[in-house]
Short mmCIF file of C-alpha atoms and ligand atoms in Angstrom, two decimals:
data_model
loop_
_atom_site.label_atom_id
_atom_site.label_comp_id
_atom_site.label_asym_id
_atom_site.label_seq_id
_atom_site.Cartn_x
_atom_site.Cartn_y
_atom_site.Cartn_z
CA MET A 107 3.15 -24.99 -24.35
CA ALA A 108 5.85 -23.90 -21.59
CA HIS A 109 4.88 -21.69 -19.31
CA ILE A 110 6.21 -18.90 -18.19
CA ASP A 111 6.90 -18.23 -14.16
CA ILE A 112 7.94 -14.63 -13.00
CA LEU A 113 9.13 -13.58 -9.45
CA ALA A 114 7.99 -10.39 -8.58
CA ILE A 115 8.76 -8.32 -5.92
CA GLU A 116 7.29 -4.78 -4.53
CA SER A 117 7.88 -2.65 -2.14
CA SER A 118 7.30 1.30 -3.52
CA CYS A 119 5.62 2.20 -0.26
CA ASP A 120 5.42 0.09 3.16
CA GLU A 121 4.18 -3.20 1.96
CA THR A 122 7.44 -5.44 1.67
CA ALA A 123 5.88 -8.32 -1.29
CA ALA A 124 6.69 -10.62 -3.31
CA ALA A 125 5.19 -13.47 -5.54
CA VAL A 126 4.93 -16.03 -8.19
CA VAL A 127 2.52 -14.98 -11.79
CA ARG A 128 2.52 -18.39 -14.37
CA ASP A 129 1.85 -16.65 -17.71
CA GLY A 130 0.35 -13.32 -15.83
CA ARG A 131 -2.98 -14.90 -14.99
CA GLU A 132 -1.87 -16.84 -12.60
CA VAL A 133 -0.67 -16.82 -9.00
CA LEU A 134 1.05 -19.17 -7.50
CA SER A 135 1.89 -17.70 -4.38
CA ASN A 136 1.21 -13.83 -2.89
CA VAL A 137 2.94 -12.61 -0.07
CA ILE A 138 3.05 -9.20 1.77
CA TYR A 139 3.89 -8.54 5.01
CA THR A 140 2.37 -4.46 5.54
CA GLN A 141 3.94 -2.53 8.26
CA ILE A 142 1.24 -0.39 8.26
CA ALA A 143 1.09 -0.77 12.35
CA MET A 144 4.26 0.60 12.23
CA HIS A 145 3.43 3.84 10.23
CA THR A 146 -0.12 4.03 12.34
CA VAL A 147 1.83 5.12 15.31
CA TYR A 148 3.47 8.46 12.89
CA GLY A 149 -0.05 9.47 11.78
CA GLY A 150 1.40 8.47 7.63
CA VAL A 151 4.07 6.64 6.04
CA VAL A 152 7.91 7.96 7.55
CA PRO A 153 10.03 7.09 4.34
CA GLU A 154 12.77 6.56 6.59
CA LEU A 155 11.06 3.52 9.07
CA ALA A 156 9.80 1.87 5.01
CA SER A 157 12.87 1.30 3.50
CA ARG A 158 14.73 0.02 7.46
CA ALA A 159 11.41 -1.94 7.36
CA HIS A 160 11.56 -3.56 3.56
CA ILE A 161 15.60 -5.06 4.30
CA GLU A 162 14.57 -6.49 7.32
CA LYS A 163 12.19 -8.83 5.72
CA ILE A 164 13.30 -8.42 2.02
CA ASN A 165 14.69 -11.91 1.76
CA TYR A 166 12.07 -13.60 3.90
CA VAL A 167 9.06 -12.48 1.44
CA VAL A 168 11.43 -14.24 -1.39
CA GLN A 169 11.72 -16.87 0.41
CA LYS A 170 8.20 -17.96 1.33
CA ALA A 171 6.67 -16.75 -2.32
CA LEU A 172 8.40 -19.18 -4.05
CA ASP A 173 8.48 -21.63 -0.74
CA ASP A 174 4.12 -20.97 -1.90
CA ALA A 175 4.77 -21.52 -5.07
CA GLY A 176 6.90 -25.12 -4.86
CA LYS A 177 9.56 -22.98 -6.77
CA THR A 178 12.71 -22.90 -6.94
CA LEU A 179 14.74 -19.58 -8.55
CA ASP A 180 15.98 -22.71 -11.14
CA ASP A 181 12.36 -22.81 -12.46
CA ILE A 182 11.51 -19.14 -12.45
CA ASP A 183 12.06 -17.80 -16.44
CA ALA A 184 12.73 -13.86 -15.01
CA VAL A 185 12.97 -11.42 -12.50
CA ALA A 186 10.71 -8.36 -12.33
CA VAL A 187 10.50 -5.80 -9.58
CA THR A 188 8.89 -2.45 -9.17
CA TYR A 189 11.62 0.73 -9.68
CA GLY A 190 9.19 3.80 -9.88
CA PRO A 191 6.81 5.39 -8.72
CA GLY A 192 7.28 5.36 -4.81
CA LEU A 193 9.63 5.89 -2.40
CA VAL A 194 13.40 6.24 -3.35
CA GLY A 195 14.26 3.93 -0.30
CA ALA A 196 11.99 1.83 -0.09
CA LEU A 197 11.58 1.50 -3.81
CA LEU A 198 15.97 0.88 -4.21
CA VAL A 199 14.96 -2.06 -1.14
CA GLY A 200 13.16 -4.10 -4.18
CA VAL A 201 15.58 -2.81 -7.11
CA ALA A 202 18.55 -4.14 -5.50
CA GLU A 203 17.28 -7.75 -4.33
CA ALA A 204 15.61 -8.58 -7.37
CA LYS A 205 19.43 -7.57 -9.29
CA ALA A 206 20.97 -9.57 -6.95
CA ILE A 207 18.97 -12.46 -7.17
CA ALA A 208 18.34 -12.23 -10.71
CA TRP A 209 22.43 -11.81 -11.15
CA ALA A 210 23.34 -15.26 -8.98
CA ALA A 211 20.43 -16.69 -10.86
CA ASP A 212 21.58 -15.58 -13.73
CA LYS A 213 17.97 -14.67 -15.39
CA PRO A 214 16.23 -11.32 -16.98
CA LEU A 215 15.57 -9.17 -15.10
CA ILE A 216 12.28 -6.75 -15.91
CA GLY A 217 11.22 -3.10 -14.18
CA VAL A 218 7.97 -2.79 -13.91
CA HIS A 219 6.09 0.80 -13.57
CA HIS A 220 4.39 0.41 -10.51
CA ILE A 221 1.01 1.84 -12.17
CA GLU A 222 1.10 -0.69 -14.70
CA GLY A 223 1.28 -3.22 -11.93
CA HIS A 224 -2.10 -2.13 -10.52
CA ILE A 225 -3.81 -2.07 -13.69
CA CYS A 226 -2.41 -5.83 -14.52
CA ALA A 227 -3.90 -6.75 -11.57
CA ASN A 228 -7.29 -7.19 -13.78
CA TYR A 229 -6.11 -10.10 -15.58
CA ILE A 230 -5.53 -12.33 -12.89
CA GLU A 231 -9.34 -12.79 -12.38
CA HIS A 232 -11.21 -11.61 -15.97
CA PRO A 233 -9.27 -13.79 -17.68
CA ASP A 234 -11.12 -12.17 -20.86
CA LEU A 235 -10.42 -8.40 -20.70
CA LYS A 236 -7.57 -7.08 -22.85
CA PRO A 237 -6.97 -4.23 -24.53
CA PRO A 238 -8.10 -1.56 -25.25
CA TYR A 239 -10.39 -0.53 -22.47
CA LEU A 240 -11.10 2.25 -20.36
CA GLY A 241 -8.28 2.10 -16.99
CA LEU A 242 -9.28 4.36 -13.50
CA ILE A 243 -6.58 3.94 -11.43
CA VAL A 244 -7.33 5.33 -7.43
CA SER A 245 -4.14 4.40 -5.75
CA GLY A 246 -2.50 6.28 -2.68
CA GLY A 247 -0.01 8.29 -4.20
CA HIS A 248 -1.79 8.52 -8.08
CA THR A 249 -5.09 9.44 -9.64
CA HIS A 250 -5.37 8.58 -13.42
CA LEU A 251 -8.24 7.76 -15.79
CA ILE A 252 -6.64 6.12 -18.65
CA ILE A 253 -6.72 4.73 -21.74
CA VAL A 254 -4.87 0.81 -22.23
CA GLU A 255 -3.82 1.06 -25.89
CA ASP A 256 -2.17 -2.33 -25.31
CA TRP A 257 -0.47 -4.93 -23.09
CA ALA A 258 2.08 -1.75 -22.84
CA LYS A 259 0.69 0.62 -23.66
CA PHE A 260 -1.10 3.60 -22.49
CA ARG A 261 -2.62 7.17 -22.91
CA ILE A 262 -3.48 8.80 -19.65
CA LEU A 263 -6.86 10.74 -19.63
CA GLY A 264 -6.45 12.57 -16.75
CA ARG A 265 -4.86 13.17 -12.99
CA THR A 266 -5.25 14.44 -10.93
CA VAL A 267 -3.80 18.21 -10.74
CA ASP A 268 -2.80 17.90 -7.06
CA ASP A 269 -3.80 15.20 -4.49
CA ALA A 270 -4.55 11.92 -5.42
CA ALA A 271 -7.64 10.03 -4.41
CA GLY A 272 -6.17 7.84 -1.15
CA GLU A 273 -4.15 11.12 0.03
CA ALA A 274 -7.61 12.81 0.32
CA PHE A 275 -9.05 9.73 2.30
CA ASP A 276 -6.08 9.74 4.17
CA LYS A 277 -5.94 13.48 5.43
CA VAL A 278 -10.09 13.99 6.11
CA ALA A 279 -9.36 10.56 8.37
CA ARG A 280 -6.83 12.89 9.54
CA ALA A 281 -8.73 15.77 10.73
CA ILE A 282 -11.65 13.52 12.02
CA GLY A 283 -9.85 10.89 14.22
CA LEU A 284 -10.13 7.78 12.44
CA GLY A 285 -6.47 7.67 11.95
CA TYR A 286 -4.19 6.25 9.78
CA PRO A 287 -5.08 4.47 7.36
CA GLY A 288 -7.76 6.48 6.21
CA GLY A 289 -9.49 4.62 3.20
CA PRO A 290 -10.39 2.20 4.74
CA LYS A 291 -11.29 3.76 8.20
CA ILE A 292 -14.07 6.17 6.12
CA ASP A 293 -15.34 3.62 3.81
CA LYS A 294 -16.41 1.53 7.31
CA VAL A 295 -18.50 4.28 9.21
CA SER A 296 -19.29 6.27 5.69
CA LYS A 297 -22.26 2.74 5.86
CA GLU A 298 -23.59 4.80 9.19
CA GLY A 299 -23.47 8.04 7.55
CA ASN A 300 -26.18 10.06 5.30
CA PRO A 301 -24.05 10.54 2.22
CA ASN A 302 -27.08 13.78 0.69
CA ALA A 303 -25.86 14.89 4.32
CA ILE A 304 -23.44 17.85 3.51
CA VAL A 305 -22.91 18.94 0.07
CA PHE A 306 -19.28 19.34 -1.30
CA PRO A 307 -17.71 20.43 -4.07
CA LYS A 308 -17.50 18.44 -6.89
CA ALA A 309 -13.17 17.42 -7.28
CA LYS A 310 -13.02 18.95 -10.83
CA VAL A 311 -10.97 20.89 -12.42
CA ASN A 312 -12.51 24.30 -14.53
CA GLY A 313 -11.83 23.89 -18.18
CA SER A 314 -10.33 19.78 -18.37
CA GLU A 315 -12.75 17.39 -18.83
CA TYR A 316 -10.84 14.37 -17.15
CA ASN A 317 -7.95 15.84 -15.19
CA PHE A 318 -9.10 15.40 -11.00
CA SER A 319 -8.34 17.97 -7.91
CA PHE A 320 -9.14 16.85 -4.87
CA SER A 321 -7.08 19.62 -1.96
CA GLY A 322 -10.52 21.55 -2.76
CA LEU A 323 -12.38 19.25 -1.37
CA LYS A 324 -9.93 18.20 1.52
CA SER A 325 -9.98 22.07 2.19
CA ALA A 326 -13.79 21.98 2.06
CA VAL A 327 -13.84 19.83 4.68
CA LEU A 328 -10.80 21.12 6.48
CA ASN A 329 -13.07 24.17 6.63
CA TYR A 330 -16.29 22.67 7.59
CA LEU A 331 -14.92 20.69 10.56
CA ASN A 332 -13.20 24.20 11.67
CA HIS A 333 -16.65 26.48 11.07
CA ALA A 334 -18.05 23.42 13.63
CA GLN A 335 -16.05 23.87 15.78
CA MET A 336 -16.30 27.42 16.30
CA THR A 337 -20.10 27.33 16.30
CA GLY A 338 -19.61 24.85 18.74
CA GLU A 339 -21.38 22.95 15.95
CA GLU A 340 -21.82 18.34 17.22
CA VAL A 341 -20.00 17.22 14.20
CA ASN A 342 -21.69 13.73 12.85
CA LYS A 343 -18.10 11.80 11.85
CA ALA A 344 -20.35 9.42 9.44
CA ASP A 345 -21.92 12.27 7.37
CA LEU A 346 -19.29 14.11 7.00
CA ALA A 347 -17.55 10.92 5.60
CA ALA A 348 -19.95 9.92 4.19
CA SER A 349 -20.55 13.11 2.14
CA PHE A 350 -16.52 13.31 1.43
CA GLN A 351 -16.33 9.61 0.24
CA LYS A 352 -19.50 10.46 -2.65
CA SER A 353 -18.09 13.95 -3.92
CA VAL A 354 -15.26 11.37 -4.23
CA VAL A 355 -17.04 8.89 -6.33
CA ASP A 356 -19.23 10.89 -8.38
CA VAL A 357 -16.25 12.76 -9.78
CA LEU A 358 -14.51 9.32 -9.59
CA CYS A 359 -17.79 7.55 -12.27
CA GLU A 360 -18.37 10.54 -13.86
CA HIS A 361 -14.79 11.86 -15.54
CA THR A 362 -15.27 7.76 -16.64
CA VAL A 363 -18.54 7.70 -18.26
CA GLN A 364 -17.42 10.31 -20.50
CA ALA A 365 -14.08 8.95 -21.43
CA ALA A 366 -15.78 5.58 -22.38
CA LYS A 367 -18.65 7.82 -24.41
CA GLU A 368 -16.09 9.82 -26.11
CA TYR A 369 -13.62 7.60 -26.88
CA HIS A 370 -16.44 4.98 -28.01
CA ILE A 371 -14.93 2.09 -24.93
CA THR A 372 -17.00 0.14 -23.68
CA GLU A 373 -14.71 -2.13 -21.47
CA VAL A 374 -13.42 -0.18 -18.16
CA ALA A 375 -11.08 -1.47 -15.13
CA LEU A 376 -11.09 -0.29 -11.96
CA ALA A 377 -8.00 -0.70 -9.81
CA GLY A 378 -5.52 0.94 -7.09
CA GLY A 379 -5.54 1.08 -3.56
CA VAL A 380 -9.25 3.28 -3.41
CA ALA A 381 -10.60 0.65 -5.54
CA SER A 382 -11.59 -1.47 -2.75
CA ASN A 383 -13.36 1.13 -1.52
CA SER A 384 -16.85 -0.11 -1.00
CA ALA A 385 -18.92 2.82 -2.18
CA LEU A 386 -16.92 3.49 -5.39
CA ARG A 387 -17.48 -0.02 -6.14
CA ALA A 388 -20.61 -0.22 -5.83
CA GLY A 389 -21.48 3.52 -7.36
CA LEU A 390 -19.04 2.58 -10.27
CA ALA A 391 -20.38 -0.96 -11.15
CA GLU A 392 -23.61 0.86 -11.19
CA ALA A 393 -22.44 4.16 -14.02
CA CYS A 394 -21.36 1.06 -15.87
CA GLU A 395 -24.51 -0.79 -16.18
CA LYS A 396 -26.18 2.44 -16.64
CA ASN A 397 -25.13 3.20 -19.52
CA GLY A 398 -23.80 -0.54 -21.06
CA LEU A 399 -20.31 -0.27 -19.41
CA ASN A 400 -18.80 -3.42 -18.49
CA LEU A 401 -16.54 -3.68 -14.98
CA SER A 402 -13.89 -5.18 -14.40
CA VAL A 403 -12.62 -4.89 -10.37
CA PRO A 404 -9.95 -7.39 -8.49
CA SER A 405 -10.32 -8.26 -5.35
CA PRO A 406 -9.40 -5.96 -2.94
CA VAL A 407 -5.93 -7.88 -1.76
CA TYR A 408 -4.63 -7.11 -5.66
CA CYS A 409 -6.50 -3.59 -5.13
CA THR A 410 -3.87 -2.81 -2.50
CA ASP A 411 0.00 -2.14 -3.57
CA ASN A 412 1.04 -6.18 -3.98
CA ALA A 413 4.14 -8.02 -5.71
CA ALA A 414 1.06 -10.25 -8.23
CA MET A 415 0.29 -7.80 -10.29
CA ILE A 416 3.91 -6.66 -10.57
CA GLY A 417 4.16 -10.32 -12.11
CA VAL A 418 0.75 -9.59 -14.32
CA ALA A 419 2.97 -6.70 -16.06
CA ALA A 420 6.12 -7.96 -16.13
CA PHE A 421 4.94 -11.22 -17.96
CA HIS A 422 3.51 -8.37 -21.20
CA GLU A 423 6.72 -6.95 -20.39
CA TYR A 424 8.85 -10.53 -21.32
CA GLU A 425 6.01 -10.88 -24.03
CA ALA A 426 6.96 -7.49 -25.62
CA GLY A 427 10.62 -7.88 -24.93
CA THR A 428 11.67 -5.63 -22.20
CA ARG A 429 14.29 -6.59 -20.40
CA SER A 430 16.44 -4.06 -18.37
CA GLY A 431 19.80 -3.88 -17.18
CA TRP A 432 22.61 -4.51 -14.42
CA ASP A 433 22.38 -0.35 -13.76
CA LEU A 434 18.18 -0.09 -13.01
CA ASN A 435 17.74 2.65 -10.76
CA ALA A 436 14.27 3.56 -8.85
CA VAL A 437 13.32 6.20 -10.05
CA PRO A 438 10.47 7.78 -7.94
CA ASN A 439 8.61 9.76 -10.18
CA LEU A 440 8.74 7.89 -13.24
CA LYS A 441 5.81 8.78 -15.12
CA LEU A 442 3.42 6.55 -16.90
CA GLY A 443 4.82 4.62 -20.69
CA GLU A 444 8.56 5.69 -19.18
CA ARG A 445 11.00 3.68 -18.98
O1 KG4 B 601 -2.11 0.74 -4.00
P1 KG4 B 601 -2.13 1.58 -2.57
O2 KG4 B 601 -2.79 0.14 -1.83
O3 KG4 B 601 -1.01 2.22 -2.74
C1 KG4 B 601 -0.14 3.02 -3.42
O4 KG4 B 601 -0.03 2.96 -3.72
O5 KG4 B 601 -0.54 4.45 -3.22
O6 KG4 B 601 -3.88 3.09 -1.67
C2 KG4 B 601 -3.18 2.88 -0.97
C3 KG4 B 601 -4.42 4.61 0.14
C4 KG4 B 601 -4.04 4.80 0.71
O7 KG4 B 601 -4.29 5.74 0.34
C5 KG4 B 601 -6.06 3.96 1.23
O8 KG4 B 601 -5.44 5.21 2.69
C6 KG4 B 601 -6.49 3.26 0.28
O9 KG4 B 601 -5.97 3.08 -0.71
N1 KG4 B 601 -7.60 3.19 1.08
C7 KG4 B 601 -8.51 2.66 0.48
C8 KG4 B 601 -9.86 1.62 1.24
N2 KG4 B 601 -8.65 0.93 1.09
C9 KG4 B 601 -6.77 1.57 1.10
N3 KG4 B 601 -9.50 4.39 0.05
C10 KG4 B 601 -10.58 4.18 0.54
N4 KG4 B 601 -11.29 2.78 0.31
C11 KG4 B 601 -10.94 1.53 0.63
N5 KG4 B 601 -11.04 0.85 1.26
ZN1 ZN B 602 0.25 1.42 -5.29
#
């Protein structure tokens, strides 16, 4: 059988990435140029700077992805690109690049949803995973609990009503002086802390079974810090970080297990930047084990933004007949399941 090799491009936030993926499973190359060092100085992603850095690096990153895979554009069957959600200026760089390449090389163009890409990252290392299954996507911009009903069909059970989980990690890290990006730093410092030292509120939403709310938890952490400052109490950063992290992990695990029971689903897949969090990986693995659920988690390099996951999602869209027109545009607020 002839293979389908897809050149995929991702530039929705602060990673300029390109990859070549074969048949939606095999990563032939995966090049990521991260802008984290540049944004760290400002304590977060500066959209204008992100767009400019993407435009500088994108040709190099795409060429390297082709070279690493030992491919030329002639060998490629389609060009895929993240067209939303994300930062509009950042997305536009990838979209314009993909359109130019697809047009010049006379290849089909496939616009991919960023969140669909995150969940599809699981297919790379879990060849047996197939729909239907439950997907928990936790990243810097999104927190979604979904049922993947078919390869390119999703039903949203719950989402965050305010901050995304990763955003909460980043904000709490900033408040305790750990810097950007906060997720990996909280993860690390938590290893020295007691997760039961401080009881923070659960990130639940009253009256809504599967939605999440992280802004109340974030405020509780800030209030705790303010109170300690006013009373001159010493704050144990490791305990605070570990307790905050536990609150986030607990609610993510509880919602997932509850949904698996309600919908009689035994397969669960975790995805998104926060999926590289060690406490979440361990906590969800334990919760799944206890409840007879089978869990897939991508390697950390496929959790944070990358183009390999976009190439995997694009393969399934390609098989479903999805083709984008030359008028493909960036859609910063693209909803999952919309085109
Ligand atoms: O998926 P991603 O790379 O970008 C978005 O699509 O948003 O996720 C980035 C988010 C950031 O908020 C970062 O702090 C968080 O993922 N993150 C982590 C860890 N590694 C990255 N959060 C908790 N623990 C980690 N180890
Ligand atoms: Zn992402």
